[in-house]
Amino acid sequence: MPERQSSPGEATASSEPESTSNVRDAGGVEHAATPDAKPEGARPAPAPRPSPRPAAPPAPAPEGDENPTVRTVTGRAPSARGANGEHANGHAANGHAAGGHAANGHAAGEAATVRVAAHRPGGSPHPHAEPPEPPGRRPAPPAGEQRPGEAATVVVPAAAPGAAPRGADGATQMLPRTPAPPFAADEPATERIERIPPAAQRGPLPPPEMPTQVDLGPPDGPGGPGGTDGDKGPRRGRKRVLVLSAVVAALGLLYGADLLLGSGTMPRGVTVAGIGVGGLSREDAETKLRAEIGARTSGPIPVTVGDVRGEIDPAAAGLSVDWPSTMDRAGSQPLNPITRITSFFSEREVGVVTIAEPDALAGALEQLGPVVDREPSEGTVRFEGTEPQPVEPRPGQRLDVPAAGEVLKREWANGEVVALPIAELPPTTTSEDVTAAIEQVARPAVAAPITVIGEDDVRGTVDPEVIAAALSFEAENGALAPKLNQQVIQDALAPQMADSEEPARDATFDFSGGRAVVVPSKDGRGVDYEATVAALVEVLGRPAPREVTAVYADKPAEVTTEELEALGNPEVIGEFTTGGFAPDSGINIRRAAELINGTVVQPGEVFSLDKATGPRTAANGYVEAGVIDNGRASRGIAGGASQVSTTLYNAAYFAGMTLLEHKAHSYYISRYPAGREATIATGAIDNKFRNDNPTPIMIRTRWTPTSVTVQIYGQRRYEVTGEFGPRTNPTQPHTVTIPAGEDCHPSNGSPGFTITDTRTRRDIQTGEVTKETFVTKYNPAPRVVCED
């Protein structure tokens, strides 16, 4: 087999000392042939001729000759000629090969033509046979070596490098003759051999005297005069690198020129608080910004918090523009090339640099809290008569003051409404919980009365109307738990169960003789309503008839004889009265006053109002009433209890008690003394004092539909006076608009202020005087506008 592909004008040579070639035996099998081992029938190569052969004149082709093109014997049908006179194998009709071969079938610089003679059966010549070569050009084969039916010997002259195609005959290599298959009478005896593609690499040229292998590869294409594909890749790669380098260099020049031209002016496309200043000088930009932004920052800032609209005074919030820093930030030329490119098509907002006073800003935002903040509303069930109605849970919300401060500092000068962030407070109950409470408890509870069986065969009945008035639901562990208002049940059952009870009597003072005389206490026995009401709750969801056995217990007196005698000769050492409450609030005020009435506080003991009146729930006798929720009128369970807290605080204040804990309302309420009042919130805000007198004290309360009074009995130790300071640091209210459909109570608002209250105590035995000052700061109550 050939070891490499030769190019035109170059002979193919083996890299070994002796050349080898493939020969085919009579059976068509190829074998390697060497000069020492020639196949049978091969003739020896003639000696090189000293002179070139003359051109052969055209002559009739002898039998077995073909045209000068390489041919071999085949048994297939002849190739058809094209309509234009060309052979189907690509040779032109004029004898030239399609690949640029000369008329004699050779390409320029190629070796001598390879001929293969084929004999047709019967000795008839091929119809397209070409004239034989002149006698004497090539030695005839020895007599007897031409076998019947075999092709003629193939003779390949080895051309020296640079030798002419037919200038001289070189060494030749004999190929075996193979038997020709039978031919049909009308078939041609020859077919063109397809050219073998060249190998990728070529070895060195062989010496002229060495035999060569036949190279029939195409003269053009890869490896030929047409060049190779491999040498095009590097040229293309070098061109791409040069183009890319030129583009990068051009872009760099453009970037540098743009940066140079932009120096000394405001960056292209920059805006401050929505005002475009790109391309202006620093002085012109600042003049423009001060004129337009200054008008925005001198008036109220419109804000929205959820669905609530309001305004904030920038001066009260401590907000101002830092102009030097704003111009420095806006005038900084961006170095990012992408930013500079996009500035041709877009604007870049930088905003103002804001100076803010943290305390003033937080105070201004907190003024929005009363209107914005809302605790989550749990689902529950209300009754219209005896028909249960669902109340869906509702999430609460709270102004996120720190985040709102950052947003306000960033956007307050933009001239647009600033949306402040809120935090949502989800409820713990769901609509499904409400539905379950109605179907499983509320509706069955009012379907029929409940009978309470007492001692001595005394019976009481709790009608559906009473059940509906007493029944409520509270969120517990993600569900709605039924609760019965003990006071409502007790008020309904007490007259019916009185015949089975022996009431207790508290010890009291009788002042009819001019001096206090103790009236002894007396224990009793009666219905334990706390335990009995708990039993009623268990049967609410059951079908009729329903019966509950009343629970009885001893009823000790709440104020004993011993406690009053320990007071000695008591007198009222502290007293205070408040009024002006609504009827529903009056119910809760009466309940809280009842719970603390007769309480005795021993020397050194601490009294807690939150503990004494709690839990302030519907189950403990409280009802829903009006409350002040963050400066806005609202409703809630135990509304009005803070009035008892304020009344008790003033009584303890003048009794000389040591005031430990109290908190004034955030917004001033005109029916209370400014700076000397106290609110209360379950588990959060308490009203505590300590009895530092050497003797006990007792709390007595008196309630009427229009007022409540708290008295403290004991031995007087101090003379007490109080003095208010002036109202200072006034703050004006802002306006808040509540959208239609929301719970809204319009209000004109009130200003905030700061006030001091100084209490002076003089020990009546030693004359020692002590003073203490309490400072109270009230927030302005907002003006509330309700949209239609």
Short mmCIF file of N, CA and C in Angstrom, two decimals, residues 246-379:
data_model
loop_
_atom_site.label_atom_id
_atom_site.label_comp_id
_atom_site.label_asym_id
_atom_site.label_seq_id
_atom_site.Cartn_x
_atom_site.Cartn_y
_atom_site.Cartn_z
N ALA A 246 -8.43 46.06 17.44
CA ALA A 246 -8.77 47.39 16.93
C ALA A 246 -10.05 47.92 17.56
N VAL A 247 -11.04 47.03 17.73
CA VAL A 247 -12.31 47.45 18.34
C VAL A 247 -12.09 47.88 19.79
N VAL A 248 -11.31 47.08 20.55
CA VAL A 248 -11.05 47.41 21.95
C VAL A 248 -10.31 48.75 22.06
N ALA A 249 -9.35 48.94 21.19
CA ALA A 249 -8.60 50.20 21.23
C ALA A 249 -9.51 51.39 20.93
N ALA A 250 -10.41 51.20 19.95
CA ALA A 250 -11.33 52.29 19.61
C ALA A 250 -12.26 52.60 20.77
N LEU A 251 -12.79 51.54 21.41
CA LEU A 251 -13.67 51.76 22.56
C LEU A 251 -12.93 52.44 23.70
N GLY A 252 -11.69 52.05 23.92
CA GLY A 252 -10.90 52.69 24.97
C GLY A 252 -10.70 54.18 24.71
N LEU A 253 -10.45 54.51 23.45
CA LEU A 253 -10.29 55.92 23.11
C LEU A 253 -11.59 56.69 23.32
N LEU A 254 -12.71 56.06 22.92
CA LEU A 254 -14.00 56.72 23.11
C LEU A 254 -14.31 56.91 24.60
N TYR A 255 -14.02 55.87 25.43
CA TYR A 255 -14.27 55.96 26.86
C TYR A 255 -13.45 57.09 27.48
N GLY A 256 -12.16 57.15 27.13
CA GLY A 256 -11.31 58.20 27.67
C GLY A 256 -11.76 59.59 27.24
N ALA A 257 -12.17 59.70 25.96
CA ALA A 257 -12.64 61.00 25.49
C ALA A 257 -13.92 61.42 26.21
N ASP A 258 -14.84 60.45 26.41
CA ASP A 258 -16.10 60.77 27.11
C ASP A 258 -15.83 61.19 28.56
N LEU A 259 -14.90 60.49 29.22
CA LEU A 259 -14.58 60.82 30.61
C LEU A 259 -13.93 62.20 30.69
N LEU A 260 -13.10 62.52 29.71
CA LEU A 260 -12.42 63.82 29.70
C LEU A 260 -13.40 64.95 29.42
N LEU A 261 -14.29 64.74 28.47
CA LEU A 261 -15.26 65.78 28.13
C LEU A 261 -16.26 66.02 29.25
N GLY A 262 -16.57 64.95 30.06
CA GLY A 262 -17.55 65.08 31.13
C GLY A 262 -16.99 65.67 32.41
N SER A 263 -15.69 65.81 32.51
CA SER A 263 -15.11 66.35 33.74
C SER A 263 -15.49 67.82 33.90
N GLY A 264 -15.79 68.19 35.14
CA GLY A 264 -16.17 69.57 35.42
C GLY A 264 -17.65 69.85 35.33
N THR A 265 -18.45 68.88 34.89
CA THR A 265 -19.90 69.04 34.81
C THR A 265 -20.58 67.88 35.53
N MET A 266 -21.88 68.03 35.73
CA MET A 266 -22.64 66.95 36.36
C MET A 266 -22.72 65.76 35.39
N PRO A 267 -22.66 64.54 35.88
CA PRO A 267 -22.70 63.37 35.00
C PRO A 267 -23.95 63.36 34.13
N ARG A 268 -23.78 62.84 32.94
CA ARG A 268 -24.89 62.75 31.99
C ARG A 268 -26.00 61.85 32.55
N GLY A 269 -27.26 62.30 32.46
CA GLY A 269 -28.41 61.49 32.86
C GLY A 269 -28.70 61.46 34.34
N VAL A 270 -27.96 62.18 35.19
CA VAL A 270 -28.17 62.10 36.63
C VAL A 270 -29.34 62.99 37.03
N THR A 271 -30.15 62.50 37.99
CA THR A 271 -31.26 63.27 38.55
C THR A 271 -31.16 63.24 40.07
N VAL A 272 -31.61 64.32 40.70
CA VAL A 272 -31.63 64.43 42.16
C VAL A 272 -33.07 64.72 42.57
N ALA A 273 -33.67 63.80 43.32
CA ALA A 273 -35.07 63.94 43.73
C ALA A 273 -35.97 64.15 42.51
N GLY A 274 -35.64 63.48 41.40
CA GLY A 274 -36.44 63.56 40.19
C GLY A 274 -36.14 64.76 39.32
N ILE A 275 -35.18 65.60 39.68
CA ILE A 275 -34.84 66.81 38.91
C ILE A 275 -33.57 66.54 38.13
N GLY A 276 -33.62 66.67 36.80
CA GLY A 276 -32.47 66.40 35.96
C GLY A 276 -31.45 67.52 36.01
N VAL A 277 -30.20 67.17 36.26
CA VAL A 277 -29.12 68.16 36.30
C VAL A 277 -27.92 67.69 35.47
N GLY A 278 -28.08 66.66 34.66
CA GLY A 278 -26.98 66.14 33.86
C GLY A 278 -26.45 67.19 32.88
N GLY A 279 -25.14 67.31 32.81
CA GLY A 279 -24.50 68.24 31.89
C GLY A 279 -24.38 69.65 32.40
N LEU A 280 -25.02 69.98 33.53
CA LEU A 280 -24.91 71.33 34.09
C LEU A 280 -23.63 71.46 34.90
N SER A 281 -23.20 72.68 35.06
CA SER A 281 -22.08 72.92 35.97
C SER A 281 -22.55 72.71 37.40
N ARG A 282 -21.62 72.51 38.32
CA ARG A 282 -21.99 72.28 39.71
C ARG A 282 -22.78 73.45 40.27
N GLU A 283 -22.37 74.68 39.96
CA GLU A 283 -23.06 75.85 40.49
C GLU A 283 -24.48 75.95 39.95
N ASP A 284 -24.65 75.73 38.63
CA ASP A 284 -25.98 75.81 38.04
C ASP A 284 -26.88 74.69 38.57
N ALA A 285 -26.30 73.52 38.75
CA ALA A 285 -27.09 72.39 39.26
C ALA A 285 -27.58 72.67 40.68
N GLU A 286 -26.71 73.21 41.53
CA GLU A 286 -27.11 73.48 42.90
C GLU A 286 -28.18 74.56 42.96
N THR A 287 -28.03 75.58 42.13
CA THR A 287 -29.05 76.64 42.09
C THR A 287 -30.41 76.07 41.69
N LYS A 288 -30.41 75.22 40.70
CA LYS A 288 -31.66 74.63 40.23
C LYS A 288 -32.28 73.74 41.30
N LEU A 289 -31.45 72.93 41.96
CA LEU A 289 -31.96 72.01 42.97
C LEU A 289 -32.50 72.76 44.19
N ARG A 290 -31.80 73.78 44.63
CA ARG A 290 -32.28 74.54 45.80
C ARG A 290 -33.62 75.21 45.51
N ALA A 291 -33.78 75.67 44.28
CA ALA A 291 -35.03 76.34 43.93
C ALA A 291 -36.20 75.37 43.91
N GLU A 292 -36.00 74.20 43.35
CA GLU A 292 -37.12 73.28 43.19
C GLU A 292 -37.34 72.40 44.43
N ILE A 293 -36.27 71.89 45.01
CA ILE A 293 -36.42 71.03 46.18
C ILE A 293 -36.76 71.85 47.42
N GLY A 294 -36.25 73.08 47.50
CA GLY A 294 -36.54 73.90 48.67
C GLY A 294 -38.02 74.13 48.87
N ALA A 295 -38.76 74.26 47.76
CA ALA A 295 -40.21 74.47 47.88
C ALA A 295 -40.90 73.22 48.42
N ARG A 296 -40.37 72.07 48.09
CA ARG A 296 -40.98 70.82 48.56
C ARG A 296 -40.75 70.60 50.06
N THR A 297 -39.55 70.93 50.51
CA THR A 297 -39.18 70.60 51.89
C THR A 297 -39.67 71.60 52.92
N SER A 298 -40.31 72.68 52.48
CA SER A 298 -40.79 73.67 53.44
C SER A 298 -42.20 73.38 53.93
N GLY A 299 -42.93 72.48 53.26
CA GLY A 299 -44.30 72.18 53.65
C GLY A 299 -44.43 70.78 54.22
N PRO A 300 -45.65 70.41 54.63
CA PRO A 300 -45.89 69.07 55.19
C PRO A 300 -45.57 67.97 54.18
N ILE A 301 -45.11 66.85 54.69
CA ILE A 301 -44.79 65.70 53.84
C ILE A 301 -46.00 64.77 53.81
N PRO A 302 -46.63 64.56 52.66
CA PRO A 302 -47.76 63.63 52.61
C PRO A 302 -47.26 62.19 52.70
N VAL A 303 -47.90 61.41 53.55
CA VAL A 303 -47.49 60.01 53.74
C VAL A 303 -48.73 59.12 53.73
N THR A 304 -48.51 57.87 53.42
CA THR A 304 -49.55 56.85 53.56
C THR A 304 -48.97 55.70 54.37
N VAL A 305 -49.81 55.17 55.24
CA VAL A 305 -49.43 54.00 56.04
C VAL A 305 -50.57 53.00 55.89
N GLY A 306 -50.35 52.01 55.03
CA GLY A 306 -51.44 51.10 54.71
C GLY A 306 -52.51 51.88 53.97
N ASP A 307 -53.75 51.84 54.46
CA ASP A 307 -54.85 52.58 53.84
C ASP A 307 -55.12 53.91 54.53
N VAL A 308 -54.22 54.35 55.39
CA VAL A 308 -54.38 55.61 56.12
C VAL A 308 -53.46 56.66 55.52
N ARG A 309 -53.98 57.87 55.34
CA ARG A 309 -53.19 58.99 54.83
C ARG A 309 -52.93 59.99 55.95
N GLY A 310 -51.76 60.60 55.90
CA GLY A 310 -51.42 61.59 56.91
C GLY A 310 -50.35 62.53 56.42
N GLU A 311 -49.90 63.41 57.30
CA GLU A 311 -48.87 64.38 56.98
C GLU A 311 -47.86 64.45 58.12
N ILE A 312 -46.62 64.78 57.76
CA ILE A 312 -45.55 64.94 58.75
C ILE A 312 -44.87 66.28 58.50
N ASP A 313 -44.68 67.04 59.55
CA ASP A 313 -43.98 68.33 59.46
C ASP A 313 -42.48 68.05 59.44
N PRO A 314 -41.77 68.39 58.34
CA PRO A 314 -40.34 68.10 58.28
C PRO A 314 -39.53 68.82 59.34
N ALA A 315 -39.96 70.02 59.72
CA ALA A 315 -39.22 70.75 60.76
C ALA A 315 -39.37 70.04 62.10
N ALA A 316 -40.60 69.58 62.42
CA ALA A 316 -40.81 68.87 63.68
C ALA A 316 -40.09 67.52 63.68
N ALA A 317 -39.92 66.95 62.49
CA ALA A 317 -39.23 65.66 62.38
C ALA A 317 -37.72 65.83 62.32
N GLY A 318 -37.22 67.07 62.27
CA GLY A 318 -35.77 67.29 62.26
C GLY A 318 -35.13 66.93 60.94
N LEU A 319 -35.84 67.12 59.82
CA LEU A 319 -35.30 66.76 58.50
C LEU A 319 -34.81 68.00 57.77
N SER A 320 -33.64 67.91 57.15
CA SER A 320 -33.10 68.98 56.32
C SER A 320 -32.17 68.37 55.29
N VAL A 321 -31.85 69.15 54.23
CA VAL A 321 -31.00 68.66 53.13
C VAL A 321 -29.56 69.06 53.39
N ASP A 322 -28.64 68.10 53.26
CA ASP A 322 -27.21 68.36 53.33
C ASP A 322 -26.74 68.66 51.91
N TRP A 323 -26.73 69.97 51.55
CA TRP A 323 -26.45 70.35 50.17
C TRP A 323 -25.03 70.01 49.71
N PRO A 324 -23.98 70.28 50.48
CA PRO A 324 -22.63 69.91 49.99
C PRO A 324 -22.51 68.41 49.70
N SER A 325 -23.01 67.59 50.61
CA SER A 325 -22.90 66.13 50.39
C SER A 325 -23.78 65.69 49.22
N THR A 326 -24.92 66.33 49.06
CA THR A 326 -25.79 65.99 47.93
C THR A 326 -25.10 66.29 46.61
N MET A 327 -24.45 67.45 46.51
CA MET A 327 -23.78 67.81 45.26
C MET A 327 -22.57 66.93 45.02
N ASP A 328 -21.86 66.54 46.08
CA ASP A 328 -20.71 65.65 45.91
C ASP A 328 -21.16 64.29 45.36
N ARG A 329 -22.24 63.79 45.90
CA ARG A 329 -22.71 62.47 45.44
C ARG A 329 -23.27 62.54 44.03
N ALA A 330 -24.01 63.61 43.74
CA ALA A 330 -24.59 63.74 42.40
C ALA A 330 -23.54 64.05 41.35
N GLY A 331 -22.46 64.79 41.72
CA GLY A 331 -21.46 65.20 40.75
C GLY A 331 -20.36 64.21 40.51
N SER A 332 -20.37 63.07 41.16
CA SER A 332 -19.31 62.08 40.98
C SER A 332 -19.48 61.37 39.64
N GLN A 333 -18.46 61.50 38.77
CA GLN A 333 -18.52 60.86 37.46
C GLN A 333 -18.39 59.34 37.60
N PRO A 334 -19.32 58.56 37.04
CA PRO A 334 -19.21 57.10 37.14
C PRO A 334 -18.07 56.59 36.27
N LEU A 335 -17.31 55.65 36.78
CA LEU A 335 -16.20 55.06 36.03
C LEU A 335 -16.61 53.78 35.30
N ASN A 336 -17.73 53.22 35.67
CA ASN A 336 -18.19 51.99 35.02
C ASN A 336 -18.58 52.31 33.58
N PRO A 337 -17.93 51.69 32.59
CA PRO A 337 -18.26 52.02 31.19
C PRO A 337 -19.70 51.67 30.83
N ILE A 338 -20.24 50.64 31.44
CA ILE A 338 -21.64 50.28 31.15
C ILE A 338 -22.56 51.40 31.61
N THR A 339 -22.29 51.95 32.80
CA THR A 339 -23.10 53.06 33.31
C THR A 339 -23.01 54.28 32.38
N ARG A 340 -21.83 54.54 31.87
CA ARG A 340 -21.66 55.69 30.99
C ARG A 340 -22.38 55.48 29.67
N ILE A 341 -22.38 54.26 29.18
CA ILE A 341 -23.08 53.98 27.92
C ILE A 341 -24.59 54.11 28.12
N THR A 342 -25.11 53.51 29.19
CA THR A 342 -26.55 53.55 29.42
C THR A 342 -27.05 54.95 29.74
N SER A 343 -26.15 55.84 30.16
CA SER A 343 -26.58 57.21 30.47
C SER A 343 -27.05 57.96 29.23
N PHE A 344 -26.69 57.46 28.02
CA PHE A 344 -27.19 58.08 26.80
C PHE A 344 -28.68 57.82 26.62
N PHE A 345 -29.17 56.74 27.22
CA PHE A 345 -30.55 56.32 26.97
C PHE A 345 -31.41 56.32 28.23
N SER A 346 -30.85 56.55 29.42
CA SER A 346 -31.63 56.46 30.65
C SER A 346 -31.14 57.48 31.67
N GLU A 347 -31.93 57.63 32.75
CA GLU A 347 -31.58 58.54 33.83
C GLU A 347 -31.14 57.74 35.05
N ARG A 348 -30.33 58.37 35.89
CA ARG A 348 -29.82 57.72 37.09
C ARG A 348 -30.13 58.61 38.29
N GLU A 349 -31.03 58.13 39.18
CA GLU A 349 -31.45 58.89 40.36
C GLU A 349 -30.47 58.67 41.51
N VAL A 350 -30.02 59.76 42.14
CA VAL A 350 -29.11 59.64 43.27
C VAL A 350 -29.74 60.09 44.57
N GLY A 351 -30.79 60.92 44.52
CA GLY A 351 -31.46 61.36 45.75
C GLY A 351 -30.64 62.37 46.54
N VAL A 352 -31.32 63.00 47.50
CA VAL A 352 -30.66 63.99 48.35
C VAL A 352 -30.02 63.29 49.55
N VAL A 353 -29.02 63.93 50.11
CA VAL A 353 -28.44 63.48 51.37
C VAL A 353 -29.15 64.23 52.49
N THR A 354 -29.78 63.47 53.41
CA THR A 354 -30.64 64.06 54.42
C THR A 354 -29.96 64.11 55.78
N ILE A 355 -30.14 65.23 56.45
CA ILE A 355 -29.73 65.35 57.86
C ILE A 355 -30.99 65.16 58.70
N ALA A 356 -30.96 64.25 59.65
CA ALA A 356 -32.13 63.95 60.48
C ALA A 356 -31.74 63.89 61.94
N GLU A 357 -32.62 64.42 62.79
CA GLU A 357 -32.45 64.29 64.23
C GLU A 357 -33.22 63.04 64.67
N PRO A 358 -32.52 62.00 65.11
CA PRO A 358 -33.17 60.71 65.37
C PRO A 358 -34.37 60.79 66.32
N ASP A 359 -34.23 61.51 67.41
CA ASP A 359 -35.33 61.58 68.39
C ASP A 359 -36.54 62.30 67.82
N ALA A 360 -36.29 63.40 67.11
CA ALA A 360 -37.40 64.16 66.53
C ALA A 360 -38.10 63.35 65.45
N LEU A 361 -37.30 62.64 64.64
CA LEU A 361 -37.89 61.83 63.58
C LEU A 361 -38.74 60.71 64.16
N ALA A 362 -38.21 60.01 65.17
CA ALA A 362 -38.97 58.92 65.79
C ALA A 362 -40.25 59.46 66.43
N GLY A 363 -40.17 60.64 67.07
CA GLY A 363 -41.36 61.22 67.69
C GLY A 363 -42.43 61.55 66.67
N ALA A 364 -42.02 62.09 65.51
CA ALA A 364 -42.99 62.43 64.48
C ALA A 364 -43.68 61.19 63.93
N LEU A 365 -42.90 60.13 63.77
CA LEU A 365 -43.49 58.89 63.25
C LEU A 365 -44.40 58.23 64.28
N GLU A 366 -44.02 58.31 65.53
CA GLU A 366 -44.84 57.69 66.57
C GLU A 366 -46.20 58.36 66.70
N GLN A 367 -46.30 59.61 66.27
CA GLN A 367 -47.60 60.27 66.30
C GLN A 367 -48.59 59.60 65.35
N LEU A 368 -48.07 58.90 64.34
CA LEU A 368 -48.97 58.19 63.43
C LEU A 368 -49.47 56.89 64.03
N GLY A 369 -48.77 56.40 65.06
CA GLY A 369 -49.14 55.13 65.66
C GLY A 369 -50.57 55.03 66.11
N PRO A 370 -51.12 56.05 66.78
CA PRO A 370 -52.50 55.94 67.26
C PRO A 370 -53.51 55.64 66.16
N VAL A 371 -53.23 56.14 64.97
CA VAL A 371 -54.17 55.93 63.88
C VAL A 371 -53.83 54.67 63.10
N VAL A 372 -52.57 54.37 63.01
CA VAL A 372 -52.13 53.27 62.16
C VAL A 372 -52.13 51.94 62.91
N ASP A 373 -51.59 51.95 64.12
CA ASP A 373 -51.43 50.69 64.84
C ASP A 373 -52.79 50.08 65.18
N ARG A 374 -52.88 48.79 64.98
CA ARG A 374 -54.12 48.08 65.26
C ARG A 374 -53.77 46.64 65.63
N GLU A 375 -54.22 46.23 66.80
CA GLU A 375 -53.98 44.87 67.22
C GLU A 375 -54.83 43.91 66.38
N PRO A 376 -54.36 42.69 66.18
CA PRO A 376 -55.18 41.74 65.41
C PRO A 376 -56.49 41.45 66.13
N SER A 377 -57.53 41.33 65.37
CA SER A 377 -58.85 41.04 65.92
C SER A 377 -59.15 39.56 65.70
N GLU A 378 -59.31 38.85 66.79
CA GLU A 378 -59.58 37.41 66.68
C GLU A 378 -61.03 37.17 66.27
N GLY A 379 -61.24 36.07 65.61
CA GLY A 379 -62.59 35.67 65.26
C GLY A 379 -63.39 35.37 66.52
#
